[in-house]
Short mmCIF file of C-alpha atoms and ligand atoms in Angstrom, two decimals:
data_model
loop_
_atom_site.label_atom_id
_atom_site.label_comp_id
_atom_site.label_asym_id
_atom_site.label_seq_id
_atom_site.Cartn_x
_atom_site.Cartn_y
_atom_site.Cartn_z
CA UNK G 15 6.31 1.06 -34.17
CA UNK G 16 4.92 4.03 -32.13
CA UNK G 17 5.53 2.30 -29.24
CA UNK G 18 9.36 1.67 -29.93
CA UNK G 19 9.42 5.01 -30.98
CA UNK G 20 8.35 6.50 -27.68
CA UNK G 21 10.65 4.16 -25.61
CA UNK G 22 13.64 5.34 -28.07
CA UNK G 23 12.64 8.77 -27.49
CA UNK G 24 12.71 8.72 -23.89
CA UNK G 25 15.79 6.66 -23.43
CA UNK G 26 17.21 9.20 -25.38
CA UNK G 27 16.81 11.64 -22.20
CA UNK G 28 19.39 11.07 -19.13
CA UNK G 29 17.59 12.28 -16.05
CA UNK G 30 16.19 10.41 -13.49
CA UNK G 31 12.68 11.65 -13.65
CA UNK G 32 12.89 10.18 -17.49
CA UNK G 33 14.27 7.09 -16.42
CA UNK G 34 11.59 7.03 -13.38
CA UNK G 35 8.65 7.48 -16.44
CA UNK G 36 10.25 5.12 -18.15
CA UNK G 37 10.26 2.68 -15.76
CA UNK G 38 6.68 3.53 -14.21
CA UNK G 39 4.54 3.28 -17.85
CA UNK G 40 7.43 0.55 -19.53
CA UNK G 41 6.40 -1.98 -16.31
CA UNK G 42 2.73 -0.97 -16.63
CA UNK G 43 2.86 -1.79 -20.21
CA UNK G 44 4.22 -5.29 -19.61
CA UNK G 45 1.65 -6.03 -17.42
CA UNK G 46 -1.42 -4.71 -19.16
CA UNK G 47 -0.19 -6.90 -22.36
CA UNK G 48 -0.39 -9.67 -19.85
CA UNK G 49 -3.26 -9.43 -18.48
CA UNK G 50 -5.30 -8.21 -21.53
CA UNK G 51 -3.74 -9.81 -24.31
CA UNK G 52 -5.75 -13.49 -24.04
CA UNK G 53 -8.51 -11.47 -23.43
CA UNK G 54 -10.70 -12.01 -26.75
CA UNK G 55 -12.29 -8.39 -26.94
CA UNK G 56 -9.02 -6.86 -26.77
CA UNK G 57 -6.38 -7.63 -29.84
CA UNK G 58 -2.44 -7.04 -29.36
CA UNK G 59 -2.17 -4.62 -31.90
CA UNK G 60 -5.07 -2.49 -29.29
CA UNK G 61 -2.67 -3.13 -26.68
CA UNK G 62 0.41 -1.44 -28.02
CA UNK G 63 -1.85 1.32 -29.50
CA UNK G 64 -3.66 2.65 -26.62
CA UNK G 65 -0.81 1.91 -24.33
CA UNK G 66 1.83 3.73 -26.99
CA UNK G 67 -0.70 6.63 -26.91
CA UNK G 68 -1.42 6.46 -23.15
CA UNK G 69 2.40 6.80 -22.92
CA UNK G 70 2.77 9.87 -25.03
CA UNK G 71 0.07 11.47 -23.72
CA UNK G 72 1.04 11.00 -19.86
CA UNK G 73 4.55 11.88 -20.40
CA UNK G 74 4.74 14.76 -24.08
CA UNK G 75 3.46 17.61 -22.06
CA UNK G 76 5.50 17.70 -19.07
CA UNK G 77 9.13 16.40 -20.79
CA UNK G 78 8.32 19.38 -23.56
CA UNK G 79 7.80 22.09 -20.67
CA UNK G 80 10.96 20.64 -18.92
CA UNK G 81 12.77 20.69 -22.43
CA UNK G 82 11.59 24.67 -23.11
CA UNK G 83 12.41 25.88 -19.48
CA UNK G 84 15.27 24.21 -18.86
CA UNK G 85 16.22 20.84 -16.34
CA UNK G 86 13.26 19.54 -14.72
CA UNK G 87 12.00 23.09 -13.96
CA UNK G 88 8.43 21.99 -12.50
CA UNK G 89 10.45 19.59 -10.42
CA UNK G 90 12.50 22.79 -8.92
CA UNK G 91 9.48 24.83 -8.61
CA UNK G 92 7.95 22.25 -5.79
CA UNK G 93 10.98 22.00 -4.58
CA UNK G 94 11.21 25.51 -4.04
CA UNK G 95 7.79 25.91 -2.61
CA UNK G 96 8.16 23.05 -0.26
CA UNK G 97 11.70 25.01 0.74
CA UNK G 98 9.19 28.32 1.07
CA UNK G 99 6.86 26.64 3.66
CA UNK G 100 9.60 25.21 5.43
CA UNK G 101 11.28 28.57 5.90
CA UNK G 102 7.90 29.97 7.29
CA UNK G 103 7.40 26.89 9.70
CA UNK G 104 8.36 27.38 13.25
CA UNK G 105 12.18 25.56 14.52
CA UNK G 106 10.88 21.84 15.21
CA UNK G 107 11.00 21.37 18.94
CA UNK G 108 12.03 17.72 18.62
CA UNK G 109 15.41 18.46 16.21
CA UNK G 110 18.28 18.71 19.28
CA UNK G 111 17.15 15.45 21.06
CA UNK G 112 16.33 13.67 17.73
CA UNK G 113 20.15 14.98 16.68
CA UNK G 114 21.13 13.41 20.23
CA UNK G 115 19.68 10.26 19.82
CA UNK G 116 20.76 9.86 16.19
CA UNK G 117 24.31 10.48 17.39
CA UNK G 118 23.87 8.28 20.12
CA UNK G 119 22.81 5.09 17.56
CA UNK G 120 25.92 6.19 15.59
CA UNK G 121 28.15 5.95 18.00
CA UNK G 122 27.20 2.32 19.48
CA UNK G 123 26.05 0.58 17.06
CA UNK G 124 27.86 -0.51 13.79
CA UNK G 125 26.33 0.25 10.21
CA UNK G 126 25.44 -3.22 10.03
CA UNK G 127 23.46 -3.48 13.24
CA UNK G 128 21.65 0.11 12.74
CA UNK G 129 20.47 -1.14 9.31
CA UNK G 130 19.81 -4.55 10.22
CA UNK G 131 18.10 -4.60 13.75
CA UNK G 132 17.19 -0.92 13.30
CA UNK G 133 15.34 -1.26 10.61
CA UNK G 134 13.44 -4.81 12.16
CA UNK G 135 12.93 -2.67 15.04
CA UNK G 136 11.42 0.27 13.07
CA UNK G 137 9.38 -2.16 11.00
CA UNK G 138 8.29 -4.32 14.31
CA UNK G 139 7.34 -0.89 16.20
CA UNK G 140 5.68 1.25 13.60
CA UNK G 141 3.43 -1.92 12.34
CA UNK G 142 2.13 -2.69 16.27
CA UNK G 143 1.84 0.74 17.11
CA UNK G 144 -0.10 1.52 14.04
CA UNK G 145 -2.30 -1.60 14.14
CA UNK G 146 -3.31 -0.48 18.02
CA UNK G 147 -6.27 1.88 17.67
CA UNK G 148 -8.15 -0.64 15.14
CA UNK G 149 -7.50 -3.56 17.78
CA UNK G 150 -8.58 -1.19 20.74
CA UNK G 151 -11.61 0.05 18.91
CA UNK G 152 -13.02 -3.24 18.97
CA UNK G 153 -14.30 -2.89 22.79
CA UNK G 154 -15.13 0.75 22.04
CA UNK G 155 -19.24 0.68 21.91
CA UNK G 156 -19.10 4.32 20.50
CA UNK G 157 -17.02 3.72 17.46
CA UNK G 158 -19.07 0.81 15.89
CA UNK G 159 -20.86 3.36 14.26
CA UNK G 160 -17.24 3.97 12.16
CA UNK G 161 -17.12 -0.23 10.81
CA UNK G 162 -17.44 -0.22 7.57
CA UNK G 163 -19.01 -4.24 7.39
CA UNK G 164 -20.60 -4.22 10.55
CA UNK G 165 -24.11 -5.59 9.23
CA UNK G 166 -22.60 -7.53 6.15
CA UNK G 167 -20.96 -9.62 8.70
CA UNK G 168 -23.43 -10.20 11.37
CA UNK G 169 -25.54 -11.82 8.58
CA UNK G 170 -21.89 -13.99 7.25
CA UNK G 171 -21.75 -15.43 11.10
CA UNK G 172 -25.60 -15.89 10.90
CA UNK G 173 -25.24 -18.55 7.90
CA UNK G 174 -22.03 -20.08 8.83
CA UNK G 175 -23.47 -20.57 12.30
CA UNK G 176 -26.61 -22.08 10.73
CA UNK G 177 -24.55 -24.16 8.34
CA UNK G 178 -22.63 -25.91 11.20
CA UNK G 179 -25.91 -26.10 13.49
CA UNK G 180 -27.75 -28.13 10.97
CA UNK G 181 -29.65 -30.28 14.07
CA UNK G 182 -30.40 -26.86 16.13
CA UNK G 183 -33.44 -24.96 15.76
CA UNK G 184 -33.96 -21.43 13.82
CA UNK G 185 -34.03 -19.80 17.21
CA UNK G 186 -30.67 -20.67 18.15
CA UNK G 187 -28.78 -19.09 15.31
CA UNK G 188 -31.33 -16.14 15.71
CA UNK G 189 -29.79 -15.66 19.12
CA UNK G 190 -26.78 -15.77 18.44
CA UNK G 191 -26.96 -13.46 15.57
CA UNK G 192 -28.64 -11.50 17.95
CA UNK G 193 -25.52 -11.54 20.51
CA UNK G 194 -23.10 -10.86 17.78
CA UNK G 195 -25.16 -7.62 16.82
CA UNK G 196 -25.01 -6.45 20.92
CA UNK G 197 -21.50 -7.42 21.33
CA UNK G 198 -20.50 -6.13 17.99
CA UNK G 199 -17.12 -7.88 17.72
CA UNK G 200 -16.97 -9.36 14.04
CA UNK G 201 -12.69 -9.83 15.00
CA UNK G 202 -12.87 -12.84 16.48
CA UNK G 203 -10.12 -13.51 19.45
CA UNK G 204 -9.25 -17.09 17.41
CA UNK G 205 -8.97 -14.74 13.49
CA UNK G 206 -7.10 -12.59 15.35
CA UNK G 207 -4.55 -14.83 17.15
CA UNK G 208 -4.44 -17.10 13.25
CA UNK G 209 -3.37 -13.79 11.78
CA UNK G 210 -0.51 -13.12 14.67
CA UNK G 211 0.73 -16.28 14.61
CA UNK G 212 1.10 -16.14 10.71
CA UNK G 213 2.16 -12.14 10.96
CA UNK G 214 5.24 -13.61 12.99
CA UNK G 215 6.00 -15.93 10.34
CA UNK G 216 6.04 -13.52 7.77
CA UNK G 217 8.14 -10.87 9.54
CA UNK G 218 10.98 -13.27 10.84
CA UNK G 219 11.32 -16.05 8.27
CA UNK G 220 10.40 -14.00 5.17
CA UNK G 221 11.05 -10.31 5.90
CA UNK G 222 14.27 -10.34 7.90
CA UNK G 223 16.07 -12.58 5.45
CA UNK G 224 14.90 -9.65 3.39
CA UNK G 225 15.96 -6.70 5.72
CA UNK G 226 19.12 -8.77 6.19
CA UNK G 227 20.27 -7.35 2.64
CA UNK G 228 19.40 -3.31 3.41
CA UNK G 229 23.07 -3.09 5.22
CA UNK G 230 24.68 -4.65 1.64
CA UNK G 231 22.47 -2.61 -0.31
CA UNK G 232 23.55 1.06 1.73
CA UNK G 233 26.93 0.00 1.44
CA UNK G 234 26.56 -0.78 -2.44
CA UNK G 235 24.60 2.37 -2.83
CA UNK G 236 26.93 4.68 -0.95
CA UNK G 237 23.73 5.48 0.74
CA UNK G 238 24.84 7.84 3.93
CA UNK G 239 23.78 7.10 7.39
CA UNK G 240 24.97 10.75 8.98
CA UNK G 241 22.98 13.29 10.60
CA UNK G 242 23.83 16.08 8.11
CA UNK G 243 22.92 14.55 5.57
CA UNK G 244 19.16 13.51 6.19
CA UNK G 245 16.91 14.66 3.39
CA UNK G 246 14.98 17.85 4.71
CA UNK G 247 11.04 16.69 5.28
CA UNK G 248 9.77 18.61 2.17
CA UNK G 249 11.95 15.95 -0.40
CA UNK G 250 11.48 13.22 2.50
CA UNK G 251 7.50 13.44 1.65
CA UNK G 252 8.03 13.88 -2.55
CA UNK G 253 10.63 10.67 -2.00
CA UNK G 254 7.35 8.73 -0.39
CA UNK G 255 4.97 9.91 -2.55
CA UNK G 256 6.96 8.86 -5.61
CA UNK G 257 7.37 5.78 -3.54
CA UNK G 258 4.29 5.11 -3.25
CA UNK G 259 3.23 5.59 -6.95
CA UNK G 260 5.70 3.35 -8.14
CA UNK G 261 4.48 1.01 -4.80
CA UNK G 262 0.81 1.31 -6.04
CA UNK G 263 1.24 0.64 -10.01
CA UNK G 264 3.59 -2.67 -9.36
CA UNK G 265 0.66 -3.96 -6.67
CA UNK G 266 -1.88 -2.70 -8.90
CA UNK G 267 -1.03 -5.21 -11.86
CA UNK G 268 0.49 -8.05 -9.46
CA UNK G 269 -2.42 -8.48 -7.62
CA UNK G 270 -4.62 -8.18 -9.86
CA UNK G 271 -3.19 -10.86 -11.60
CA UNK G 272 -2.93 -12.80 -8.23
CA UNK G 273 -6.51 -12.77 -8.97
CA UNK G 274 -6.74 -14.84 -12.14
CA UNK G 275 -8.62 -17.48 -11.45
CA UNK G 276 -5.85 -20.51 -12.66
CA UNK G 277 -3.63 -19.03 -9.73
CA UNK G 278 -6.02 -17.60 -6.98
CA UNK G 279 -6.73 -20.57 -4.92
CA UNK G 280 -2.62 -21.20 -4.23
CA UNK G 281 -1.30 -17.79 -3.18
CA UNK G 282 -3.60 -14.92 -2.84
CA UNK G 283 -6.73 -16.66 -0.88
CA UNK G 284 -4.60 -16.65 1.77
CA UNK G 285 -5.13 -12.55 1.84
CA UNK G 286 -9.07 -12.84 1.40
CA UNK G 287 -9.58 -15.48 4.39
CA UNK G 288 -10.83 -12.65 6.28
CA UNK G 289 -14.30 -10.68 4.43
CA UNK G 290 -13.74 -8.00 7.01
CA UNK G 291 -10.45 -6.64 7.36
CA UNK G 292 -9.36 -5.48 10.35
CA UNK G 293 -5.64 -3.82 10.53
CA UNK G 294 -3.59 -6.53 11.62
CA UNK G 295 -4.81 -8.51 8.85
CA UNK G 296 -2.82 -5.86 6.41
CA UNK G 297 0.41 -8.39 6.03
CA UNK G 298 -1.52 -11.30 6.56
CA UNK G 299 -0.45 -13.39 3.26
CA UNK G 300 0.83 -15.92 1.67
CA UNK G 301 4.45 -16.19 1.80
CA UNK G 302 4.84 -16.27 -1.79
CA UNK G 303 2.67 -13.02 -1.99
CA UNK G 304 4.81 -11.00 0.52
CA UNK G 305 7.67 -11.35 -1.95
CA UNK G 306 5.59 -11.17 -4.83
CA UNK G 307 3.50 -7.97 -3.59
CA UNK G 308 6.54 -6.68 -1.34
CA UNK G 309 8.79 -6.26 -4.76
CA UNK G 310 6.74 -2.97 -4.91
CA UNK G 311 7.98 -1.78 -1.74
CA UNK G 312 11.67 -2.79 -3.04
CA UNK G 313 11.27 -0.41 -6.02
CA UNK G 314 10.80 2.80 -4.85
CA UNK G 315 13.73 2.56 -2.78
CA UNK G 316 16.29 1.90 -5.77
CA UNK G 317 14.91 4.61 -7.24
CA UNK G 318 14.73 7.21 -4.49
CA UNK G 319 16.69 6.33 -1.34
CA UNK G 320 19.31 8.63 -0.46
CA UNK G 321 19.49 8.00 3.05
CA UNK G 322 18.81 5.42 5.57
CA UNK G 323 16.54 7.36 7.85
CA UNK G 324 14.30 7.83 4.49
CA UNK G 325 14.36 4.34 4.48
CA UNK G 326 12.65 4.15 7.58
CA UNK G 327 10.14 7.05 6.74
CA UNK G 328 9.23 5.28 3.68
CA UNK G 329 8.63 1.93 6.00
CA UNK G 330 6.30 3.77 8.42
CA UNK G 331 4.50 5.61 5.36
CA UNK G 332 3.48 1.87 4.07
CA UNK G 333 3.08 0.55 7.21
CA UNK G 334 0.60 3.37 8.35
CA UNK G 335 -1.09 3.73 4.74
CA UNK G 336 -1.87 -0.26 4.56
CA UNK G 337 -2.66 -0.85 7.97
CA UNK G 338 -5.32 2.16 7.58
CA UNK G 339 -6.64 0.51 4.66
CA UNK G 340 -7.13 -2.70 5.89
CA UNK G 341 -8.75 -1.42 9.92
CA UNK G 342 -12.44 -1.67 8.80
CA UNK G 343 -13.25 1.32 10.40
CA UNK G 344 -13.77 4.83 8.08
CA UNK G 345 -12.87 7.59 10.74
CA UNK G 346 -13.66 10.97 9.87
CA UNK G 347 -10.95 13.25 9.21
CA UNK G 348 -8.34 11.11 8.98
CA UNK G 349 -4.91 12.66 7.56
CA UNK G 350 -4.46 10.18 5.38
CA UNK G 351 -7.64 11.40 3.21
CA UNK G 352 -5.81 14.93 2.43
CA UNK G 353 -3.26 12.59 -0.09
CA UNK G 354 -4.38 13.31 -3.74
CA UNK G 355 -5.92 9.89 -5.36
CA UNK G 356 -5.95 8.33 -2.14
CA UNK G 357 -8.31 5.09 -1.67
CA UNK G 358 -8.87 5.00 1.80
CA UNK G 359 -10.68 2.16 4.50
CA UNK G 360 -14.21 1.64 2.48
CA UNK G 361 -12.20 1.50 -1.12
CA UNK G 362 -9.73 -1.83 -0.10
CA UNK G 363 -12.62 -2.94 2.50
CA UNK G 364 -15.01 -3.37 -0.49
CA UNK G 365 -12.11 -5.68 -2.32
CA UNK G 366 -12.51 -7.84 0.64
CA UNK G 367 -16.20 -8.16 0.90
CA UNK G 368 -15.98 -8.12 -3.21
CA UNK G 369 -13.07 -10.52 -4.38
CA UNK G 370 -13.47 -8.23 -7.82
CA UNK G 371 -11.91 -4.82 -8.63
CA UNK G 372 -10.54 -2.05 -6.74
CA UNK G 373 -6.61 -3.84 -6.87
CA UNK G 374 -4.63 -0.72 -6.26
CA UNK G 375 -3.16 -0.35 -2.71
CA UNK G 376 -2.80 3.25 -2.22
CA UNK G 377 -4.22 5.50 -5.15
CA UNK G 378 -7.85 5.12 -7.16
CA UNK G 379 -6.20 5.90 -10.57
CA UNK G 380 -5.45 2.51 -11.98
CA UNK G 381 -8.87 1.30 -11.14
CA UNK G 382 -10.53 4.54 -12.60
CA UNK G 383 -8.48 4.13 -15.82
CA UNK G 384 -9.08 0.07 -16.37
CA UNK G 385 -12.36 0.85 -15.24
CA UNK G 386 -11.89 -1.92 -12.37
CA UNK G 387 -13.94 0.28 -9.96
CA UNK G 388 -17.63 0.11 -11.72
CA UNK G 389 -18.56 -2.25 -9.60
CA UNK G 390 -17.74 -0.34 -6.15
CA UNK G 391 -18.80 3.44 -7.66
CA UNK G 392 -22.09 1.23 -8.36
CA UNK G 393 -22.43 0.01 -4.48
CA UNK G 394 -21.50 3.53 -3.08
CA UNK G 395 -24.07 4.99 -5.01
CA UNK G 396 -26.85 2.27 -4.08
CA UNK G 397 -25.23 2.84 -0.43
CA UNK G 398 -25.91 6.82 -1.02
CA UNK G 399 -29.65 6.14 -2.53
CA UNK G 400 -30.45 3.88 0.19
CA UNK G 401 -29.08 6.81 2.98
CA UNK G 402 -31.08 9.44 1.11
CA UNK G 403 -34.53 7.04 1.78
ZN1 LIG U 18 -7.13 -9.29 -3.53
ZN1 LIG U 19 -6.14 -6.48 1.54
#
């Protein structure tokens, strides 16, 4: 009842931030009755309560101050501080040849080619470039010191070795455990060629069937391909942030139920072949999961595309924030880190080495809130102890 009441109340309200809350906690709710509801220590009637109150509590506060100062005031208040930084930036540099070139692409190419091969190209580029560094840092001695699993998988190799060795003596697998630790290279050249070979796959029999559909979708959309009208970068960033929270609470719930052990074994083992990630490995998947997992991606731009070149921003942003995730390396000051929430390297890496909790892509909320992260805060703190010794 108080959950049909809420949803009544807020579809009540016409604005797109409403509809966007709607959306965001409505989906959530689905999926948490999913997952929870067989679950014998939680009843239904739980469910809809602490969701229903979950809901009004999330969303009350900010729709009454909206309500009392007008439309979407705290909305126009970033807005206006993100216009007030941008006013006190310096003239980007870049902004006549990047108008050149953008011209340039508009004038050759039809809509159709710019938002089909543009966009392949953009996706192609962005996820190679990105996944460079972690691939070159492999036959860097001086950033071992950066892999998260480095030990953890020296031993792995030690027992699989010994497993397949059965007839050879203890001092055999001792050297080459002992090899592994000098050269340090846990990516193996054969994992690493397996996950390009399947990463092709992926990106030209799954995703550009996919891609194929972004010129139908602009052109549905009315969604402008012009120079003038390119968001500015303040909303650019909000867009991919919003993005990105819709992005994380659809992976969030879909992978975690990915997870359940009656469906594990046929889609999502694919994913957790490899203990240690390393970035390449970030769209490594099963098929089924790139559609299943990628319908996250598809969300945020329904809800907040208003131009193709955000399309591509939005692209990179996921490209670059789950190809960080997935490099095995924790690098100190990384960019990335100064998002709010954000998980980082050693959060995903320990889902890896793990199998359980820690399902969110991008942000730690979801797991802090279904209290799916006990098990890693528990490791980080033994890993903390043990440094303190
Ligand atoms: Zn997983
Ligand atoms: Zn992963």
């Amino acid at each position: 009842m108080l959950l049909n009441s809420v949803i009544l109340w807020q579809l009540c309200s016409f604005d797109i931030f409403h509809y966007f809350l709607f959306f965001f906690y409505g989906s959530s709710a689905v999926f948490i009755i999913i997952l929870y509801v067989p679950s014998e220590s939680c009843t239904c009637n739980q469910v809809f309560l602490f969701f229903s109150l979950f809901l009004h509590t999330c969303t009350h506060p900010a729709l009454s101050i909206m309500e009392v100062n007008g439309t979407a005031d705290i909305l126009s208040s970033a807005y206006l501080a993100a216009e007030y930084l941008d006013a006190a930036l310096p003239e980007n540099p870049f902004q006549p040849s990047m108008k050149h070139a953008w011209g340039y692409m508009l004038d050759n190419y039809t809509k159709f080619q710019i938002a089909t091969w543009g966009s392949l190209i953009v996706h192609e580029f962005i996820y190679f470039l990105f996944c460079l560094p972690g691939f070159l840092f492999q036959f860097m001695p001086f950033m071992q010191k950066y892999k998260i699993q480095q030990v953890g998988l020296v031993v792995k190799i030690f027992f699989s070795v010994s497993k397949m060795t059965y007839l050879l003596t203890d001092l055999l697998c001792v050297c080459v455990c002992v090899c592994v630790c000098v050269q340090d290279k846990p990516e193996t050249w054969e994992k690493q060629w397996t996950c390009f070979k399947m990463l092709l796959f992926n990106h030209f029999c799954i995703q550009l069937p996919l891609i194929c559909g972004t010129y139908y979708f602009t052109e549905f959309f009315n969604i402008p391909y012009d120079w003038d009208s390119i968001p500015r970068w303040p909303y650019v960033l909000a867009q991919c942030f919003g993005c990105a929270v819709v992005e994380d609470t659809w992976h969030y719930f879909l992978h975690r139920l990915l997870h359940h052990r009656r469906i594990y074994k046929y889609i999502h083992k694919v994913h957790h072949e490899f203990t240690a990630p390393f970035g390449m490995q970030a769209e490594y998947a099963h098929p089924a999961e790139t559609l299943i997992l990628g319908a996250g991606f598809f969300i945020g731009i329904m809800l907040f595309c208003n131009h193709v070149f955000f399309l591509w921003a939005w692209v990179s942003f996921r490209l670059l924030e789950t190809i960080d995730v997935h490099s095995g390396y924790d690098i100190p000051l990384n960019p990335l880190h100064l998002i709010p929430f954000y998980g980082g390297t050693r959060f995903h890496d320990f889902h890896h080495m793990n199998f359980v909790g820690n399902y969110s892509s991008t942000f730690t909320w979801w797991d802090k809130l279904l209290k799916t992260d006990n098990q890693y805060n528990k490791y980080m703190q033994k890993q903390g102890d043990k440094k303190e010794q």
